[in-house]
PDB file of C-alpha atoms and ligand atoms in Angstrom:
ATOM      1  CA  UNK A 244     -11.251  62.118 -13.452  1.00  0.00           C
ATOM      2  CA  UNK A 245     -10.194  63.062  -8.898  1.00  0.00           C
ATOM      3  CA  UNK A 246      -6.864  61.063  -8.173  1.00  0.00           C
ATOM      4  CA  UNK A 247      -6.938  61.918  -4.412  1.00  0.00           C
ATOM      5  CA  UNK A 248      -8.896  60.233  -2.245  1.00  0.00           C
ATOM      6  CA  UNK A 249     -12.179  61.608  -1.182  1.00  0.00           C
ATOM      7  CA  UNK A 250     -12.066  62.113   2.269  1.00  0.00           C
ATOM      8  CA  UNK A 251      -9.448  61.868   4.798  1.00  0.00           C
ATOM      9  CA  UNK A 252      -9.686  58.136   7.103  1.00  0.00           C
ATOM     10  CA  UNK A 253      -9.069  57.934  11.159  1.00  0.00           C
ATOM     11  CA  UNK A 254      -8.048  53.808  11.928  1.00  0.00           C
ATOM     12  CA  UNK A 255      -9.970  51.581  13.036  1.00  0.00           C
ATOM     13  CA  UNK A 256      -8.571  48.258  13.499  1.00  0.00           C
ATOM     14  CA  UNK A 257      -4.911  48.801  13.221  1.00  0.00           C
ATOM     15  CA  UNK A 258      -2.728  46.623  10.824  1.00  0.00           C
ATOM     16  CA  UNK A 259      -1.141  44.775  13.551  1.00  0.00           C
ATOM     17  CA  UNK A 260      -4.446  44.145  15.565  1.00  0.00           C
ATOM     18  CA  UNK A 261      -5.834  42.453  12.058  1.00  0.00           C
ATOM     19  CA  UNK A 262      -2.319  40.962  11.115  1.00  0.00           C
ATOM     20  CA  UNK A 263      -2.458  38.897  15.186  1.00  0.00           C
ATOM     21  CA  UNK A 264      -7.117  38.003  14.513  1.00  0.00           C
ATOM     22  CA  UNK A 265      -6.230  36.448  11.284  1.00  0.00           C
ATOM     23  CA  UNK A 266      -3.497  35.050  13.316  1.00  0.00           C
ATOM     24  CA  UNK A 267      -5.815  33.465  15.355  1.00  0.00           C
ATOM     25  CA  UNK A 268      -8.370  32.379  12.591  1.00  0.00           C
ATOM     26  CA  UNK A 269      -5.848  30.733  10.686  1.00  0.00           C
ATOM     27  CA  UNK A 270      -4.946  28.085  13.387  1.00  0.00           C
ATOM     28  CA  UNK A 271      -9.561  28.087  14.184  1.00  0.00           C
ATOM     29  CA  UNK A 272      -9.816  26.965  11.146  1.00  0.00           C
ATOM     30  CA  UNK A 273      -6.674  24.692  10.437  1.00  0.00           C
ATOM     31  CA  UNK A 274      -7.567  22.566  13.416  1.00  0.00           C
ATOM     32  CA  UNK A 275     -11.606  22.556  12.185  1.00  0.00           C
ATOM     33  CA  UNK A 276     -10.149  20.906   8.998  1.00  0.00           C
ATOM     34  CA  UNK A 277      -6.784  18.887  10.109  1.00  0.00           C
ATOM     35  CA  UNK A 278      -6.438  16.571   7.232  1.00  0.00           C
ATOM     36  CA  UNK A 279      -9.017  17.662   4.735  1.00  0.00           C
ATOM     37  CA  UNK A 280      -8.999  19.460   1.742  1.00  0.00           C
ATOM     38  CA  UNK A 281     -10.901  22.713   1.724  1.00  0.00           C
ATOM     39  CA  UNK A 282     -11.834  24.892  -1.197  1.00  0.00           C
ATOM     40  CA  UNK A 283     -11.578  28.854  -0.141  1.00  0.00           C
ATOM     41  CA  UNK A 284     -14.173  30.877  -2.138  1.00  0.00           C
ATOM     42  CA  UNK A 285     -12.875  34.729  -1.819  1.00  0.00           C
ATOM     43  CA  UNK A 286     -16.078  37.091  -2.514  1.00  0.00           C
ATOM     44  CA  UNK A 287     -14.125  39.291  -4.623  1.00  0.00           C
ATOM     45  CA  UNK A 288     -13.364  42.457  -5.010  1.00  0.00           C
ATOM     46  CA  UNK A 289     -13.808  43.008  -1.082  1.00  0.00           C
ATOM     47  CA  UNK A 290     -11.833  39.909   0.278  1.00  0.00           C
ATOM     48  CA  UNK A 291      -9.161  39.392  -1.684  1.00  0.00           C
ATOM     49  CA  UNK A 292      -6.588  40.781   0.861  1.00  0.00           C
ATOM     50  CA  UNK A 293      -8.018  38.804   4.310  1.00  0.00           C
ATOM     51  CA  UNK A 294      -8.585  36.089   1.462  1.00  0.00           C
ATOM     52  CA  UNK A 295      -4.847  36.665   1.043  1.00  0.00           C
ATOM     53  CA  UNK A 296      -3.576  36.806   4.382  1.00  0.00           C
ATOM     54  CA  UNK A 297      -5.804  34.045   5.591  1.00  0.00           C
ATOM     55  CA  UNK A 298      -4.488  31.560   3.023  1.00  0.00           C
ATOM     56  CA  UNK A 299      -1.280  32.078   4.491  1.00  0.00           C
ATOM     57  CA  UNK A 300      -2.071  32.092   8.070  1.00  0.00           C
ATOM     58  CA  UNK A 301      -3.357  29.177   8.065  1.00  0.00           C
ATOM     59  CA  UNK A 302      -0.337  27.786   6.258  1.00  0.00           C
ATOM     60  CA  UNK A 303       1.765  29.136   9.253  1.00  0.00           C
ATOM     61  CA  UNK A 304      -0.450  26.874  11.518  1.00  0.00           C
ATOM     62  CA  UNK A 305       0.108  23.765   9.628  1.00  0.00           C
ATOM     63  CA  UNK A 306       4.085  24.540   9.863  1.00  0.00           C
ATOM     64  CA  UNK A 307       3.631  24.448  13.831  1.00  0.00           C
ATOM     65  CA  UNK A 308       1.390  21.566  13.850  1.00  0.00           C
ATOM     66  CA  UNK A 309       4.310  19.467  11.519  1.00  0.00           C
ATOM     67  CA  UNK A 310       2.281  16.684  11.544  1.00  0.00           C
ATOM     68  CA  UNK A 311      -1.394  17.479  10.141  1.00  0.00           C
ATOM     69  CA  UNK A 312      -2.681  18.985   6.864  1.00  0.00           C
ATOM     70  CA  UNK A 313      -5.082  21.419   5.467  1.00  0.00           C
ATOM     71  CA  UNK A 314      -4.759  21.225   1.231  1.00  0.00           C
ATOM     72  CA  UNK A 315      -6.229  24.635   0.268  1.00  0.00           C
ATOM     73  CA  UNK A 316      -7.599  25.413  -3.167  1.00  0.00           C
ATOM     74  CA  UNK A 317      -8.960  28.757  -4.411  1.00  0.00           C
ATOM     75  CA  UNK A 318     -11.605  29.813  -6.112  1.00  0.00           C
ATOM     76  CA  UNK A 319     -13.251  32.534  -6.370  1.00  0.00           C
ATOM     77  CA  UNK A 320     -17.025  34.122  -6.799  1.00  0.00           C
ATOM     78  CA  UNK A 321     -17.881  38.110  -8.004  1.00  0.00           C
ATOM     79  CA  UNK A 322     -21.625  38.854  -7.081  1.00  0.00           C
ATOM     80  CA  UNK A 323     -23.417  42.711  -7.498  1.00  0.00           C
ATOM     81  CA  UNK A 324     -25.885  44.269  -5.699  1.00  0.00           C
ATOM     82  CA  UNK A 325     -28.721  46.674  -7.244  1.00  0.00           C
ATOM     83  CA  UNK A 326     -29.974  49.037  -5.397  1.00  0.00           C
ATOM     84  CA  UNK A 327     -33.150  50.878  -5.557  1.00  0.00           C
ATOM     85  CA  UNK A 328     -34.705  52.501  -2.855  1.00  0.00           C
ATOM     86  CA  UNK A 329     -37.996  51.258  -2.740  1.00  0.00           C
ATOM     87  CA  UNK A 330     -36.743  47.691  -2.116  1.00  0.00           C
ATOM     88  CA  UNK A 331     -34.517  45.717  -0.984  1.00  0.00           C
ATOM     89  CA  UNK A 332     -31.787  45.165  -3.105  1.00  0.00           C
ATOM     90  CA  UNK A 333     -31.446  42.929  -5.422  1.00  0.00           C
ATOM     91  CA  UNK A 334     -27.876  40.018  -5.685  1.00  0.00           C
ATOM     92  CA  UNK A 335     -26.647  38.582  -8.738  1.00  0.00           C
ATOM     93  CA  UNK A 336     -23.798  36.136  -9.270  1.00  0.00           C
ATOM     94  CA  UNK A 337     -21.097  37.517 -12.484  1.00  0.00           C
ATOM     95  CA  UNK A 338     -18.608  35.198 -11.918  1.00  0.00           C
ATOM     96  CA  UNK A 339     -17.401  31.691 -10.863  1.00  0.00           C
ATOM     97  CA  UNK A 340     -19.545  29.759  -8.936  1.00  0.00           C
ATOM     98  CA  UNK A 341     -18.371  26.267 -10.994  1.00  0.00           C
ATOM     99  CA  UNK A 342     -19.399  22.802 -10.204  1.00  0.00           C
ATOM    100  CA  UNK A 343     -15.917  22.164  -9.338  1.00  0.00           C
ATOM    101  CA  UNK A 344     -17.262  22.920  -5.210  1.00  0.00           C
ATOM    102  CA  UNK A 345     -19.393  19.375  -5.729  1.00  0.00           C
ATOM    103  CA  UNK A 346     -18.486  17.337  -2.897  1.00  0.00           C
ATOM    104  CA  UNK A 347     -16.144  19.447  -1.508  1.00  0.00           C
ATOM    105  CA  UNK A 348     -15.738  21.370   1.534  1.00  0.00           C
ATOM    106  CA  UNK A 349     -16.321  25.183   0.710  1.00  0.00           C
ATOM    107  CA  UNK A 350     -15.442  28.026   3.649  1.00  0.00           C
ATOM    108  CA  UNK A 351     -16.731  30.552   2.115  1.00  0.00           C
ATOM    109  CA  UNK A 352     -14.230  34.267   2.639  1.00  0.00           C
ATOM    110  CA  UNK A 353     -15.733  37.539   2.763  1.00  0.00           C
ATOM    111  CA  UNK A 354     -14.830  41.094   3.596  1.00  0.00           C
ATOM    112  CA  UNK A 355     -18.109  41.985   6.235  1.00  0.00           C
ATOM    113  CA  UNK A 356     -21.507  40.833   6.598  1.00  0.00           C
ATOM    114  CA  UNK A 357     -24.125  43.447   6.946  1.00  0.00           C
ATOM    115  CA  UNK A 358     -28.364  43.178   5.308  1.00  0.00           C
ATOM    116  CA  UNK A 359     -26.429  39.746   5.269  1.00  0.00           C
ATOM    117  CA  UNK A 360     -28.198  39.813   1.719  1.00  0.00           C
ATOM    118  CA  UNK A 361     -25.606  38.916   0.105  1.00  0.00           C
ATOM    119  CA  UNK A 362     -24.465  36.300   2.439  1.00  0.00           C
ATOM    120  CA  UNK A 363     -27.842  35.080   1.884  1.00  0.00           C
ATOM    121  CA  UNK A 364     -28.139  34.468  -1.795  1.00  0.00           C
ATOM    122  CA  UNK A 365     -24.433  32.711  -2.333  1.00  0.00           C
ATOM    123  CA  UNK A 366     -25.518  30.311  -0.031  1.00  0.00           C
ATOM    124  CA  UNK A 367     -28.937  29.734  -1.236  1.00  0.00           C
ATOM    125  CA  UNK A 368     -26.811  29.811  -4.834  1.00  0.00           C
ATOM    126  CA  UNK A 369     -24.262  27.129  -3.702  1.00  0.00           C
ATOM    127  CA  UNK A 370     -26.663  24.209  -2.174  1.00  0.00           C
ATOM    128  CA  UNK A 371     -27.350  24.106  -5.962  1.00  0.00           C
ATOM    129  CA  UNK A 372     -23.796  22.739  -6.594  1.00  0.00           C
ATOM    130  CA  UNK A 373     -24.281  20.249  -4.152  1.00  0.00           C
ATOM    131  CA  UNK A 374     -20.724  20.726  -1.984  1.00  0.00           C
ATOM    132  CA  UNK A 375     -20.201  18.225   0.942  1.00  0.00           C
ATOM    133  CA  UNK A 376     -20.213  21.617   3.745  1.00  0.00           C
ATOM    134  CA  UNK A 377     -20.407  24.879   3.142  1.00  0.00           C
ATOM    135  CA  UNK A 378     -19.483  27.177   5.872  1.00  0.00           C
ATOM    136  CA  UNK A 379     -18.723  31.428   6.337  1.00  0.00           C
ATOM    137  CA  UNK A 380     -15.426  32.998   7.565  1.00  0.00           C
ATOM    138  CA  UNK A 381     -16.027  37.157   7.595  1.00  0.00           C
ATOM    139  CA  UNK A 382     -13.811  39.588   8.685  1.00  0.00           C
ATOM    140  CA  UNK A 383     -15.868  42.130  10.118  1.00  0.00           C
ATOM    141  CA  UNK A 384     -20.166  41.983  10.580  1.00  0.00           C
ATOM    142  CA  UNK A 385     -21.903  44.525  11.210  1.00  0.00           C
ATOM    143  CA  UNK A 386     -24.745  42.707  13.322  1.00  0.00           C
ATOM    144  CA  UNK A 387     -27.353  45.442  14.199  1.00  0.00           C
ATOM    145  CA  UNK A 388     -27.578  45.678  10.142  1.00  0.00           C
ATOM    146  CA  UNK A 389     -28.958  41.908  10.069  1.00  0.00           C
ATOM    147  CA  UNK A 390     -32.192  41.895   7.314  1.00  0.00           C
ATOM    148  CA  UNK A 391     -31.742  38.714   6.352  1.00  0.00           C
ATOM    149  CA  UNK A 392     -30.555  35.654   9.217  1.00  0.00           C
ATOM    150  CA  UNK A 393     -27.221  33.786   7.751  1.00  0.00           C
ATOM    151  CA  UNK A 394     -25.286  31.384   9.589  1.00  0.00           C
ATOM    152  CA  UNK A 395     -21.704  32.706   9.812  1.00  0.00           C
ATOM    153  CA  UNK A 396     -19.253  30.508  11.686  1.00  0.00           C
ATOM    154  CA  UNK A 397     -15.840  32.200  11.652  1.00  0.00           C
ATOM    155  CA  UNK A 398     -15.609  36.485  12.633  1.00  0.00           C
ATOM    156  CA  UNK A 399     -12.535  38.363  12.935  1.00  0.00           C
ATOM    157  CA  UNK A 400     -14.162  41.591  14.295  1.00  0.00           C
ATOM    158  CA  UNK A 401     -17.901  42.972  15.188  1.00  0.00           C
ATOM    159  CA  UNK A 402     -18.245  46.537  14.384  1.00  0.00           C
ATOM    160  CA  UNK A 403     -20.869  49.024  15.283  1.00  0.00           C
ATOM    161  CA  UNK A 404     -23.097  50.583  12.112  1.00  0.00           C
ATOM    162  CA  UNK A 405     -20.298  52.458  10.606  1.00  0.00           C
ATOM    163  CA  UNK A 406     -19.018  52.790   7.108  1.00  0.00           C
ATOM    164  CA  UNK A 407     -16.155  51.574   6.686  1.00  0.00           C
ATOM    165  CA  UNK A 408     -12.609  51.181   4.490  1.00  0.00           C
ATOM    166  CA  UNK A 409      -9.341  49.366   4.012  1.00  0.00           C
ATOM    167  CA  UNK A 410      -7.793  46.119   3.735  1.00  0.00           C
ATOM    168  CA  UNK A 411      -9.813  45.567   1.265  1.00  0.00           C
ATOM    169  CA  UNK A 412     -13.594  47.197   1.126  1.00  0.00           C
ATOM    170  CA  UNK A 413     -13.504  50.141  -0.960  1.00  0.00           C
ATOM    171  CA  UNK A 414     -15.459  53.855  -1.275  1.00  0.00           C
ATOM    172  CA  UNK A 415     -16.063  54.522  -4.723  1.00  0.00           C
ATOM    173  CA  UNK A 416     -13.246  51.747  -5.415  1.00  0.00           C
ATOM    174  CA  UNK A 417     -10.892  53.485  -3.414  1.00  0.00           C
ATOM    175  CA  UNK A 418      -8.648  52.978  -0.216  1.00  0.00           C
ATOM    176  CA  UNK A 419      -9.149  49.476  -1.167  1.00  0.00           C
ATOM    177  CA  UNK A 420      -4.895  48.850  -0.329  1.00  0.00           C
ATOM    178  CA  UNK A 421      -4.942  50.369   2.631  1.00  0.00           C
ATOM    179  CA  UNK A 422      -3.501  47.604   5.391  1.00  0.00           C
ATOM    180  CA  UNK A 423      -5.866  48.566   8.074  1.00  0.00           C
ATOM    181  CA  UNK A 424      -9.538  49.613   8.056  1.00  0.00           C
ATOM    182  CA  UNK A 425     -10.363  52.767   8.802  1.00  0.00           C
ATOM    183  CA  UNK A 426     -13.744  55.048   8.900  1.00  0.00           C
ATOM    184  CA  UNK A 427     -13.795  57.928   6.836  1.00  0.00           C
ATOM    185  CA  UNK A 428     -14.912  61.306   8.265  1.00  0.00           C
ATOM    186  CA  UNK A 429     -17.554  63.464   6.908  1.00  0.00           C
ATOM    187  CA  UNK A 430     -18.819  61.010   4.598  1.00  0.00           C
TER     188      UNK A 430
HETATM  189  P1  5GP B 761     -25.101  43.020   2.629  1.00  0.00           P
HETATM  190  O1  5GP B 761     -25.399  42.203   1.859  1.00  0.00           O
HETATM  191  O2  5GP B 761     -24.189  42.057   3.917  1.00  0.00           O
HETATM  192  O3  5GP B 761     -25.944  43.962   2.905  1.00  0.00           O
HETATM  193  O4  5GP B 761     -23.451  43.928   2.510  1.00  0.00           O
HETATM  194  C1  5GP B 761     -22.623  42.818   1.459  1.00  0.00           C
HETATM  195  C2  5GP B 761     -21.031  43.902   0.979  1.00  0.00           C
HETATM  196  O5  5GP B 761     -21.957  45.461   1.135  1.00  0.00           O
HETATM  197  C3  5GP B 761     -20.047  43.808   1.875  1.00  0.00           C
HETATM  198  O6  5GP B 761     -19.350  42.905   0.709  1.00  0.00           O
HETATM  199  C4  5GP B 761     -19.458  45.262   0.876  1.00  0.00           C
HETATM  200  O7  5GP B 761     -19.001  45.321  -0.475  1.00  0.00           O
HETATM  201  C5  5GP B 761     -20.772  45.891   1.617  1.00  0.00           C
HETATM  202  N1  5GP B 761     -21.330  46.752   2.578  1.00  0.00           N
HETATM  203  C6  5GP B 761     -21.241  46.254   3.457  1.00  0.00           C
HETATM  204  N2  5GP B 761     -20.580  47.195   4.166  1.00  0.00           N
HETATM  205  C7  5GP B 761     -20.477  47.859   4.343  1.00  0.00           C
HETATM  206  C8  5GP B 761     -19.026  49.465   4.858  1.00  0.00           C
HETATM  207  O8  5GP B 761     -19.074  49.463   5.910  1.00  0.00           O
HETATM  208  N3  5GP B 761     -18.071  49.480   3.792  1.00  0.00           N
HETATM  209  C9  5GP B 761     -17.996  49.456   2.379  1.00  0.00           C
HETATM  210  N4  5GP B 761     -16.377  49.429   1.894  1.00  0.00           N
HETATM  211  N5  5GP B 761     -18.474  47.792   2.233  1.00  0.00           N
HETATM  212  C10 5GP B 761     -19.593  47.420   2.827  1.00  0.00           C
HETATM  213 MG1   MG B 762     -18.787  40.809   0.504  1.00  0.00          MG
HETATM  214 MG1   MG B 763     -17.998  48.356  -2.380  1.00  0.00          MG
END
């Protein structure tokens, strides 16, 4: 098995650019949920780096405000998509999404919304668990690829129709630990 990365990468969104935007998102989310309890629901595995930085950005906003707070809880779900060239992909929940979310404010934390099928499936599934509210925060959005209409409340960056890796996103399970978003050359 190869241990080298298959393609060289070029930076699309730098580390400082990511961190600045995540700081802004954290402040916005903090303001919107102040004095409430919020479940951050991370979608494994791609969102983990974003999730961790966003959670800290929400805390920093709280620290600066001094008087207000948001109580954060962490939950995770894992979804898989099955691709078949003749059909739209089918999404399945393989982990998480328990009754725990009942009557809670839930914020889904996603790495990227592409066709919208994954998020659409997850939102429909969550409705069966009777949360108080469900909103969505995605680091990246590729609106040009949308097949299913989904409401996204917080967007880090809109990107063009290009395959990206890094900061949680993989190509064949590699590149997830890059601290920036990159485009693979010659993919
Ligand atoms: P959707 O269901 O919206 O089409 O796709 C969502 C999932 O597809 C993402 O969570 C991610 O796993 C994968 N995906 C979509 N676009 C990209 C991309 O540009 N790079 C990577 N690494 N994964 C992507
Ligand atoms: Mg994802
Ligand atoms: Mg992947």
